[in-house]
CSV table of C-alpha atoms in Angstrom, one decimal:
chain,number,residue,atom,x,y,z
A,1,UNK,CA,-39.8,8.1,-4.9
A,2,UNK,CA,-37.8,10.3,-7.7
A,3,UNK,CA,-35.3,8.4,-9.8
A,4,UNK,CA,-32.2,10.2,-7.2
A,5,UNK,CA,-33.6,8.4,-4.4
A,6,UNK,CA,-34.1,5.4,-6.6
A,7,UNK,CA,-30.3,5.2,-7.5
A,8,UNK,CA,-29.6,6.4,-4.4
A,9,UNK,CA,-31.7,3.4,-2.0
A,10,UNK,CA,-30.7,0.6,-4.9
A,11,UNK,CA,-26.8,1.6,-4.5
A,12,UNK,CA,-27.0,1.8,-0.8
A,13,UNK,CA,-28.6,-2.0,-0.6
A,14,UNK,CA,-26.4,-3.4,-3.2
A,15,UNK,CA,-23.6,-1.7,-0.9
A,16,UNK,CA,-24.7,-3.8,2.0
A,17,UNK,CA,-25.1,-6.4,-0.2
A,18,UNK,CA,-21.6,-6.8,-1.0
A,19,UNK,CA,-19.9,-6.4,2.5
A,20,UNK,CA,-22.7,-9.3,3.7
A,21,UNK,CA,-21.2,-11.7,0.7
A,22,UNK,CA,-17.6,-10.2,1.6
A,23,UNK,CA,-18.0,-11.1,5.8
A,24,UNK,CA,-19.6,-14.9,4.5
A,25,UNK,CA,-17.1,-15.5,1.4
A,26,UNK,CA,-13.9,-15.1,4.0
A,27,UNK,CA,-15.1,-18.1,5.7
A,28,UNK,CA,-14.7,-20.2,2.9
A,29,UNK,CA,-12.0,-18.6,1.0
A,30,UNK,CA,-9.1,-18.4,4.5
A,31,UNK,CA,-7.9,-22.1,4.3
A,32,UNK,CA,-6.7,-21.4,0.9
A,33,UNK,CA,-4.5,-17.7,2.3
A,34,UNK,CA,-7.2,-16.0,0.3
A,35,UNK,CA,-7.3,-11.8,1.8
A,36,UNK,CA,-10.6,-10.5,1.1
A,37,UNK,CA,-11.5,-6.8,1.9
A,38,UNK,CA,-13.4,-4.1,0.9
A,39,UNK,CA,-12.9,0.0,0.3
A,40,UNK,CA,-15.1,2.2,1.4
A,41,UNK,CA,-15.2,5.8,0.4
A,42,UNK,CA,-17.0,9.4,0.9
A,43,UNK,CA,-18.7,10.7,-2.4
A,44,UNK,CA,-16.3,12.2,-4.9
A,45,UNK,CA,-15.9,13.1,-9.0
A,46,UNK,CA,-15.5,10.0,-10.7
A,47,UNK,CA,-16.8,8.4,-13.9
A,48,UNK,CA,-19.8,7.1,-11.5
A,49,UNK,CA,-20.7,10.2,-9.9
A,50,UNK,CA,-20.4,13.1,-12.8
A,51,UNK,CA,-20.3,12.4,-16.4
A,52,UNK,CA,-16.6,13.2,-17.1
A,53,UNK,CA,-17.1,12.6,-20.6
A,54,UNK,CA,-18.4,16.4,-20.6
A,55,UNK,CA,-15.3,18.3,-19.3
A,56,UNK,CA,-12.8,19.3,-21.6
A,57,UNK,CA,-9.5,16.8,-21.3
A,58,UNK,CA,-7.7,19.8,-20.1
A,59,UNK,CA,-9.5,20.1,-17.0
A,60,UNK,CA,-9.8,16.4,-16.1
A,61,UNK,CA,-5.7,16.2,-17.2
A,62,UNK,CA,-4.6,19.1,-14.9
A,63,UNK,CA,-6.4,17.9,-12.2
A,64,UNK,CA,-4.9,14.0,-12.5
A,65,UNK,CA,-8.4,12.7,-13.1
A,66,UNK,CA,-8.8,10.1,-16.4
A,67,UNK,CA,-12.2,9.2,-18.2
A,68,UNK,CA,-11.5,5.7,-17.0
A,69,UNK,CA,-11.2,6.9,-13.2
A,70,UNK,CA,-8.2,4.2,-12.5
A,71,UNK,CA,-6.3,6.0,-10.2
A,72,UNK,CA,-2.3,4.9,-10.4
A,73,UNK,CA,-0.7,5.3,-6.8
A,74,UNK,CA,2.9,5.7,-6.6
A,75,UNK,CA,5.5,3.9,-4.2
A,76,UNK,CA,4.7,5.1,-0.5
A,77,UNK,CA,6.8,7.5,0.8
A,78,UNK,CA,7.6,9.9,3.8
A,79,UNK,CA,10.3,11.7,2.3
A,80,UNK,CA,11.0,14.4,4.0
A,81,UNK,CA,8.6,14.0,7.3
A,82,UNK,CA,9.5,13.8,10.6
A,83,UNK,CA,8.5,10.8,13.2
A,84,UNK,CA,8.5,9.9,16.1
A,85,UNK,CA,7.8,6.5,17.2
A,86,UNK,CA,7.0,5.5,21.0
A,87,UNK,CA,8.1,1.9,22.0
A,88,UNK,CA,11.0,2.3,19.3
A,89,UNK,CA,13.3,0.3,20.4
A,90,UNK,CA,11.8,-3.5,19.7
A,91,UNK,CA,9.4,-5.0,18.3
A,92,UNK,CA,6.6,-3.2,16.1
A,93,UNK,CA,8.6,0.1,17.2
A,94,UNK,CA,11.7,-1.2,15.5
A,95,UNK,CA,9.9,-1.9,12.9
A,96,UNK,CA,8.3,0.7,12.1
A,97,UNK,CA,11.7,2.7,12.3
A,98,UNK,CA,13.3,1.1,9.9
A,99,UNK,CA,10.5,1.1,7.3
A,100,UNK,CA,10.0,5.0,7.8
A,101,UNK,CA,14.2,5.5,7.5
A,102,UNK,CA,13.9,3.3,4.5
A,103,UNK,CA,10.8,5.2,2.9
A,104,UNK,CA,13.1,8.7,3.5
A,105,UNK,CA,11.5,9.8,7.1
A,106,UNK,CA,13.8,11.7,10.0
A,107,UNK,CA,12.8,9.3,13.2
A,108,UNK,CA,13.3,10.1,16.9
A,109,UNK,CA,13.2,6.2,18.7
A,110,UNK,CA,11.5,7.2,21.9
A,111,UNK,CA,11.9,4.5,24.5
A,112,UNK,CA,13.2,3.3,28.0
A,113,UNK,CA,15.4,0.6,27.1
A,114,UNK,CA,18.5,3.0,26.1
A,115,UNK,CA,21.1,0.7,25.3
A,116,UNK,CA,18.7,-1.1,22.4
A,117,UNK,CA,17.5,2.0,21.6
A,118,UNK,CA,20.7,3.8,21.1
A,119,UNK,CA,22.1,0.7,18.9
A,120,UNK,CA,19.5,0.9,16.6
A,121,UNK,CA,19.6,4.2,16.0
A,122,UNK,CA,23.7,4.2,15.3
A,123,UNK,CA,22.6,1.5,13.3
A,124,UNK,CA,21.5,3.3,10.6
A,125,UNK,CA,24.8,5.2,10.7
A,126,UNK,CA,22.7,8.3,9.9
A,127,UNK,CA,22.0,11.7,11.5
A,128,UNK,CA,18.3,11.1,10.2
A,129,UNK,CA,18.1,8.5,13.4
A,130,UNK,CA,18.1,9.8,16.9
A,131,UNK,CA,17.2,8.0,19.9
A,132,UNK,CA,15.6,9.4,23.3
A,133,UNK,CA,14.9,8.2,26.9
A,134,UNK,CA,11.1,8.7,27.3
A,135,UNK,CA,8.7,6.7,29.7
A,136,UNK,CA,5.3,7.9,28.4
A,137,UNK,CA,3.7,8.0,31.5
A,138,UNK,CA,6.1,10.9,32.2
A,139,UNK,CA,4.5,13.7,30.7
A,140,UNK,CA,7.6,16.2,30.9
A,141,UNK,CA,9.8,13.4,29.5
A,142,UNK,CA,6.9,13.2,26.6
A,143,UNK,CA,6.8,16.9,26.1
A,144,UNK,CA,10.9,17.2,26.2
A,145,UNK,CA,11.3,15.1,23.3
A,146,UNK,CA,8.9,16.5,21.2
A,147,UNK,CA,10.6,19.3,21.7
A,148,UNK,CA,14.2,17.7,21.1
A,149,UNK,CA,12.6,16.1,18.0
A,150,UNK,CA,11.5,20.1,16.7
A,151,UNK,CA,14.9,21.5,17.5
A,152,UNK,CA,16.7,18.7,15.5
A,153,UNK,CA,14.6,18.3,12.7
A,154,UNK,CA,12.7,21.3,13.0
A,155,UNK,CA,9.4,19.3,12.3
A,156,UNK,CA,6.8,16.8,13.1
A,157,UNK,CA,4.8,15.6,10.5
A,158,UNK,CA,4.2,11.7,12.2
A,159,UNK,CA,4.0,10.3,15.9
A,160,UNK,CA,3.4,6.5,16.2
A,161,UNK,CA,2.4,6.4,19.8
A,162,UNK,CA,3.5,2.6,19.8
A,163,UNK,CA,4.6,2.1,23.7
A,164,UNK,CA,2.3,-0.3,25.9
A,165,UNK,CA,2.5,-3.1,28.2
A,166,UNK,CA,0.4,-6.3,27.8
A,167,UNK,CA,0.3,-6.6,31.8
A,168,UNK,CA,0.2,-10.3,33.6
A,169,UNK,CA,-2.6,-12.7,32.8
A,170,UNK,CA,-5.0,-13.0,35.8
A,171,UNK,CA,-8.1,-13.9,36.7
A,172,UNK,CA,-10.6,-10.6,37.4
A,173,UNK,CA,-11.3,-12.2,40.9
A,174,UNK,CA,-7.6,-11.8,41.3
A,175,UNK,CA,-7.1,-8.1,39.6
A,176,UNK,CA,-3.8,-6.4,40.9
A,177,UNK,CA,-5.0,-2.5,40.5
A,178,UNK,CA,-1.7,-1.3,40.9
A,179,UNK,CA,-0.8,-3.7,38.0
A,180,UNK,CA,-3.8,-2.5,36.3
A,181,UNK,CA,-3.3,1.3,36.7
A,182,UNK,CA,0.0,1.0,35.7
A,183,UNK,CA,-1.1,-0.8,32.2
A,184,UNK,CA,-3.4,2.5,32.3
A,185,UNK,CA,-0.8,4.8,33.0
A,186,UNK,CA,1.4,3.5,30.1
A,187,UNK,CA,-1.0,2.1,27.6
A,188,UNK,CA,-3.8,5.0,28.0
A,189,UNK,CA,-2.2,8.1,29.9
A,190,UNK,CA,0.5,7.7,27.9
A,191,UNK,CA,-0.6,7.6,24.4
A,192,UNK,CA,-3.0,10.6,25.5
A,193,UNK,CA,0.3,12.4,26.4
A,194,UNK,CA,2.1,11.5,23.0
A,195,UNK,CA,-0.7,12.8,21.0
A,196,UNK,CA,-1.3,15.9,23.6
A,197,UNK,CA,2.3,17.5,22.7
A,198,UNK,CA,2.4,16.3,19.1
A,199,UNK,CA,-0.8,18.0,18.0
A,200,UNK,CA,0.3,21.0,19.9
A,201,UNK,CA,3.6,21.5,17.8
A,202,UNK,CA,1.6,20.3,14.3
A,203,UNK,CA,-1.5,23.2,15.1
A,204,UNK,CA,1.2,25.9,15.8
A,205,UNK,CA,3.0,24.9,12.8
A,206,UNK,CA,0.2,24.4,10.7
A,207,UNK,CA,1.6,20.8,9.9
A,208,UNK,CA,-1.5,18.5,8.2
A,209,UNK,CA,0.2,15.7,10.1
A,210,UNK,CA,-0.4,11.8,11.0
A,211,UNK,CA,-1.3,10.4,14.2
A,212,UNK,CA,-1.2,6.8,14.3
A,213,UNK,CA,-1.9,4.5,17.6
A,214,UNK,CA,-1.1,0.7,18.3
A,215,UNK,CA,-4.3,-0.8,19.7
A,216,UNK,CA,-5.2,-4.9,19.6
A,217,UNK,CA,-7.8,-7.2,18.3
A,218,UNK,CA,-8.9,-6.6,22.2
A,219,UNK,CA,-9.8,-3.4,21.3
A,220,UNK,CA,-12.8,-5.2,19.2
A,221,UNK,CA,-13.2,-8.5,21.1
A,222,UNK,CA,-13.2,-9.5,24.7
A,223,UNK,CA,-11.4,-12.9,26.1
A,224,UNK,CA,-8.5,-12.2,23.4
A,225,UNK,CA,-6.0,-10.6,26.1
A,226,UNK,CA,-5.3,-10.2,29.9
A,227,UNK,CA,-7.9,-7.6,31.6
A,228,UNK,CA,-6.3,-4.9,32.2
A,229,UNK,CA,-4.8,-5.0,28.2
A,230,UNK,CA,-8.5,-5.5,27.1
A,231,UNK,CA,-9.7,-2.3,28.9
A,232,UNK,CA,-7.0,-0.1,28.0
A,233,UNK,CA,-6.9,-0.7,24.2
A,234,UNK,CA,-10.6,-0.1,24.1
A,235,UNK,CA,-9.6,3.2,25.8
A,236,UNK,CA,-7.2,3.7,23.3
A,237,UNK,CA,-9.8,3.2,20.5
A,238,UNK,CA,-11.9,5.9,22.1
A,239,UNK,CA,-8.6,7.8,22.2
A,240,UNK,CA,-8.7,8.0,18.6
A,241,UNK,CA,-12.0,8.2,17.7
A,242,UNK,CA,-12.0,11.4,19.9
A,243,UNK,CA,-8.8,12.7,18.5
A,244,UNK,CA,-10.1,12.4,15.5
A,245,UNK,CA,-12.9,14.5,15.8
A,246,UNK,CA,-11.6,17.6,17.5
A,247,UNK,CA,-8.1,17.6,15.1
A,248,UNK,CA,-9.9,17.7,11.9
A,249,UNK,CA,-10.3,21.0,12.0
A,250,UNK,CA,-6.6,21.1,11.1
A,251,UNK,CA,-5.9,18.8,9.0
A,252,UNK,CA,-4.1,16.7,11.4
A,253,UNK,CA,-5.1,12.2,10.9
A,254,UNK,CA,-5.4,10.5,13.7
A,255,UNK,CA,-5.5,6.3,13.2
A,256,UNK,CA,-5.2,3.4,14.9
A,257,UNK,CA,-3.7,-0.1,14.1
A,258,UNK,CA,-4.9,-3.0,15.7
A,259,UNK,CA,-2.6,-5.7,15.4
A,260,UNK,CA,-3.4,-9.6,15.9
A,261,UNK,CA,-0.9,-11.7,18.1
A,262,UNK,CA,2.3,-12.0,17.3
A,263,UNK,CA,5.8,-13.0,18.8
A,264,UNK,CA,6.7,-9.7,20.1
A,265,UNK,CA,9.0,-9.4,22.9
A,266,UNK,CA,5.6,-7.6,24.3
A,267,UNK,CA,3.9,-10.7,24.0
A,268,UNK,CA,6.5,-13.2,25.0
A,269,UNK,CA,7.3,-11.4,28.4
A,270,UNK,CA,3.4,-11.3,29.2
A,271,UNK,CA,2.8,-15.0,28.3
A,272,UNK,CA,6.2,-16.2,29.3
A,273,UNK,CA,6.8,-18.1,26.0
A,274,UNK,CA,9.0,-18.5,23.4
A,275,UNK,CA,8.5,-17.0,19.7
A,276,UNK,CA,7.7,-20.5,18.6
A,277,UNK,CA,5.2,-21.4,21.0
A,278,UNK,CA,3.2,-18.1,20.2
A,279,UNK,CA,3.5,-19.1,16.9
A,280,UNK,CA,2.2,-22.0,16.9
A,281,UNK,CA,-0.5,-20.7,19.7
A,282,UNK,CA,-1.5,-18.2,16.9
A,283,UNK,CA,-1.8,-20.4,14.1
A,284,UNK,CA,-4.2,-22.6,16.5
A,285,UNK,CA,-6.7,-19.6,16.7
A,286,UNK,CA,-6.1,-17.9,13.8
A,287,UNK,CA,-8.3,-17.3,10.7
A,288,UNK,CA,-5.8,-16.7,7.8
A,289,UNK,CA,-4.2,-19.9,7.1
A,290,UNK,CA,-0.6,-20.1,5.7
A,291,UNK,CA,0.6,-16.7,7.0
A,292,UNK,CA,2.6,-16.0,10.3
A,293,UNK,CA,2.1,-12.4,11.3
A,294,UNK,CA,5.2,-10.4,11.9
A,295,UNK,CA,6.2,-7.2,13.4
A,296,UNK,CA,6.8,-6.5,10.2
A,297,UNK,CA,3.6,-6.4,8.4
A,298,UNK,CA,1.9,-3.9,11.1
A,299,UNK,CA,5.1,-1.7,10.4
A,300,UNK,CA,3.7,-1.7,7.1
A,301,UNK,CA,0.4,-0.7,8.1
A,302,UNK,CA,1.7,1.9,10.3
A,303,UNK,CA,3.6,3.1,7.3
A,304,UNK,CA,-0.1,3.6,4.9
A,305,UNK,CA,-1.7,5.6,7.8
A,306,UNK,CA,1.6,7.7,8.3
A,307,UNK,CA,2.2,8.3,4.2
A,308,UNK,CA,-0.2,10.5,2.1
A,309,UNK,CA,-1.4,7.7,0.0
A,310,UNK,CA,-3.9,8.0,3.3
A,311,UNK,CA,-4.6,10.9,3.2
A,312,UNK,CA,-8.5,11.2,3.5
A,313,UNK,CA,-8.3,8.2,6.1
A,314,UNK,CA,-8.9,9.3,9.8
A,315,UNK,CA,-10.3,8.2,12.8
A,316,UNK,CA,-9.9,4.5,11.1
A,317,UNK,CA,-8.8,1.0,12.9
A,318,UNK,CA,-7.4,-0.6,10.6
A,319,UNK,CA,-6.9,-4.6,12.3
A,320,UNK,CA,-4.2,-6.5,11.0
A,321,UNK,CA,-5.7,-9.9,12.0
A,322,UNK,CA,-6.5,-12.0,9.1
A,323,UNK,CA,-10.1,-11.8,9.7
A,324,UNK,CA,-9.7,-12.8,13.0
A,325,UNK,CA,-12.4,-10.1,14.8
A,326,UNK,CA,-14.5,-10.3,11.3
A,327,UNK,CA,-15.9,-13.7,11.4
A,328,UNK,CA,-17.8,-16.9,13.9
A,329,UNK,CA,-14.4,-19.0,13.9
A,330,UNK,CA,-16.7,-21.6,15.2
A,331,UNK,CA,-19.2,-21.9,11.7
A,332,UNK,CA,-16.8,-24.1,9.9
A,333,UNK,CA,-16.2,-26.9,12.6
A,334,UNK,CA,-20.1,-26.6,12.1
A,335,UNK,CA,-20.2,-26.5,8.8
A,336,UNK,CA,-18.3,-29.8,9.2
């Protein structure tokens, strides 16, 4: 073996190494609120992978690089962009909206609930807010306000294709398929739609633009959500994976977020509960102790994947779940 593939085999297993010690070490370390995570990267100059000691300074200085290769990121922004956000109008939606308006974004609030959606988006008192009437699983609805988005802003650099439905909780002996092919219609057909008629408008205009999906821990696991939710957020994984590969060619990211469960209104209408008592339903099962998720930290997600500070990230699912799909919740009681 030459000393390359020497380098090459040690770095790879000392790689492996470290994302085996992360995966055990987030056992013990997530009764104490303790986040641990890992980057992983494609090859690139750095100090580790050319000698930048032998450049002149001018050409490491003009191109941002530094002979310690810390790289200093700046405060996210979308100044500037245009959205769109599906399932706008409440929730992770509403969210998101206001942390794009706040990071400079123009935002379309796409929804079917028009009187929340049109008082969130006078809300802002700004002509940088619009709202529109759109049920997904309409795809002339979907295509008029992409085009109403173009004509006002006359872009579309972001679509967070947000809108689902959790569905009722059933037994599969007792599976409602109209129930169930209207999850699909909404939760599958309809994010397939959103992207559809947003990549059209970014390859015409040559925009290098950010697709981001919500999907669910039940896009990883099984027995976390209702069936019908289960099967289509794995469809919406595949979604994305797919998206990804054929839109690449234009510079156009295509992401998913994969939130764990929260008190949406999504999630309180499904389980017929009370914020509190999904709360305290989430605490019970989940992994990160001493947090509560909130709409507001997958907004924040949402935000990375639809800012450039992402902007080599694509075809990613990035699960907001406190380690949740990462580990055995079982091995402590165990351990015990």
């Amino acid at each position: 073996m030459s000393s390359v593939q020497t380098v090459l085999a040690f770095g790879l297993t000392c790689h492996s190494a470290i994302l085996g010690l992360e995966r055990s070490a987030i056992l013990g370390l997530d009764r104490s609120a303790t986040r641990l995570n890992d980057v992983q990267r494609l090859a690139f100059g750095t100090s580790l992978t050319i000698d930048v000691r032998s450049l002149p300074l001018d050409y490491t200085s003009t191109r941002g690089l530094h002979h310690s290769a810390i790289l200093m990121f700046g405060l996210l922004t979308l100044q500037g962009k245009v959205a769109i956000v599906t399932g706008g109008a409440t929730g992770i939606g509403a969210e998101a909206v206001r942390i794009f308006v706040e990071n400079g974004a123009s935002v379309v609030i796409a929804d079917i609930k028009d009187e929340l959606g049109h008082s969130l988006a006078t809300s802002f008192g700004s002509e940088k807010v619009s709202y529109r009437h759109c049920d997904v699983r309409d795809e002339n609805e979907v295509e008029e306000t992409v085009a109403f988005t173009v004509e006002k802003y006359s872009s579309l650099d972001i679509l967070f294709s947000n809108a689902g439905i959790a569905g009722p909780y059933s037994s599969l002996l007792d599976l409602d398929l109209n129930e169930f092919d209207n999850t699909m219609a909404i939760n599958v057909r309809g994010v397939a739609a959103t992207i559809k008629h947003a990549a059209r408008v970014m390859v015409a205009k040559k925009i290098h633009g950010s697709i981001i999906c919500t999907a669910s821990v039940a896009s990883s696991v099984g027995g976390s959500a209702g069936h019908e939710y289960t099967v289509s957020k794995h469809g919406v994984l595949g979604l994305v994976r797919s998206a990804c590969g054929e839109f690449g060619a234009y510079g156009i990211r295509v992401n998913s977020v994969s939130p764990y469960a929260l008190a949406s209104p999504l999630t309180c209408d499904a389980l017929d509960w009370g914020p509190a008592e999904v709360d305290a339903a989430q605490h019970g099962s989940a992994n990160l102790e001493g947090i509560t998720l909130k709409a507001n930290h997958i907004a924040e997600a949402a935000l990375f994947l639809a800012s450039d500070e992402s902007l080599y990230i694509s075809g990613h699912n990035l699960v907001v779940d406190g380690g949740f799909t990462a580990v055995n919740r079982w091995l402590p009681r165990i351990q015990k």
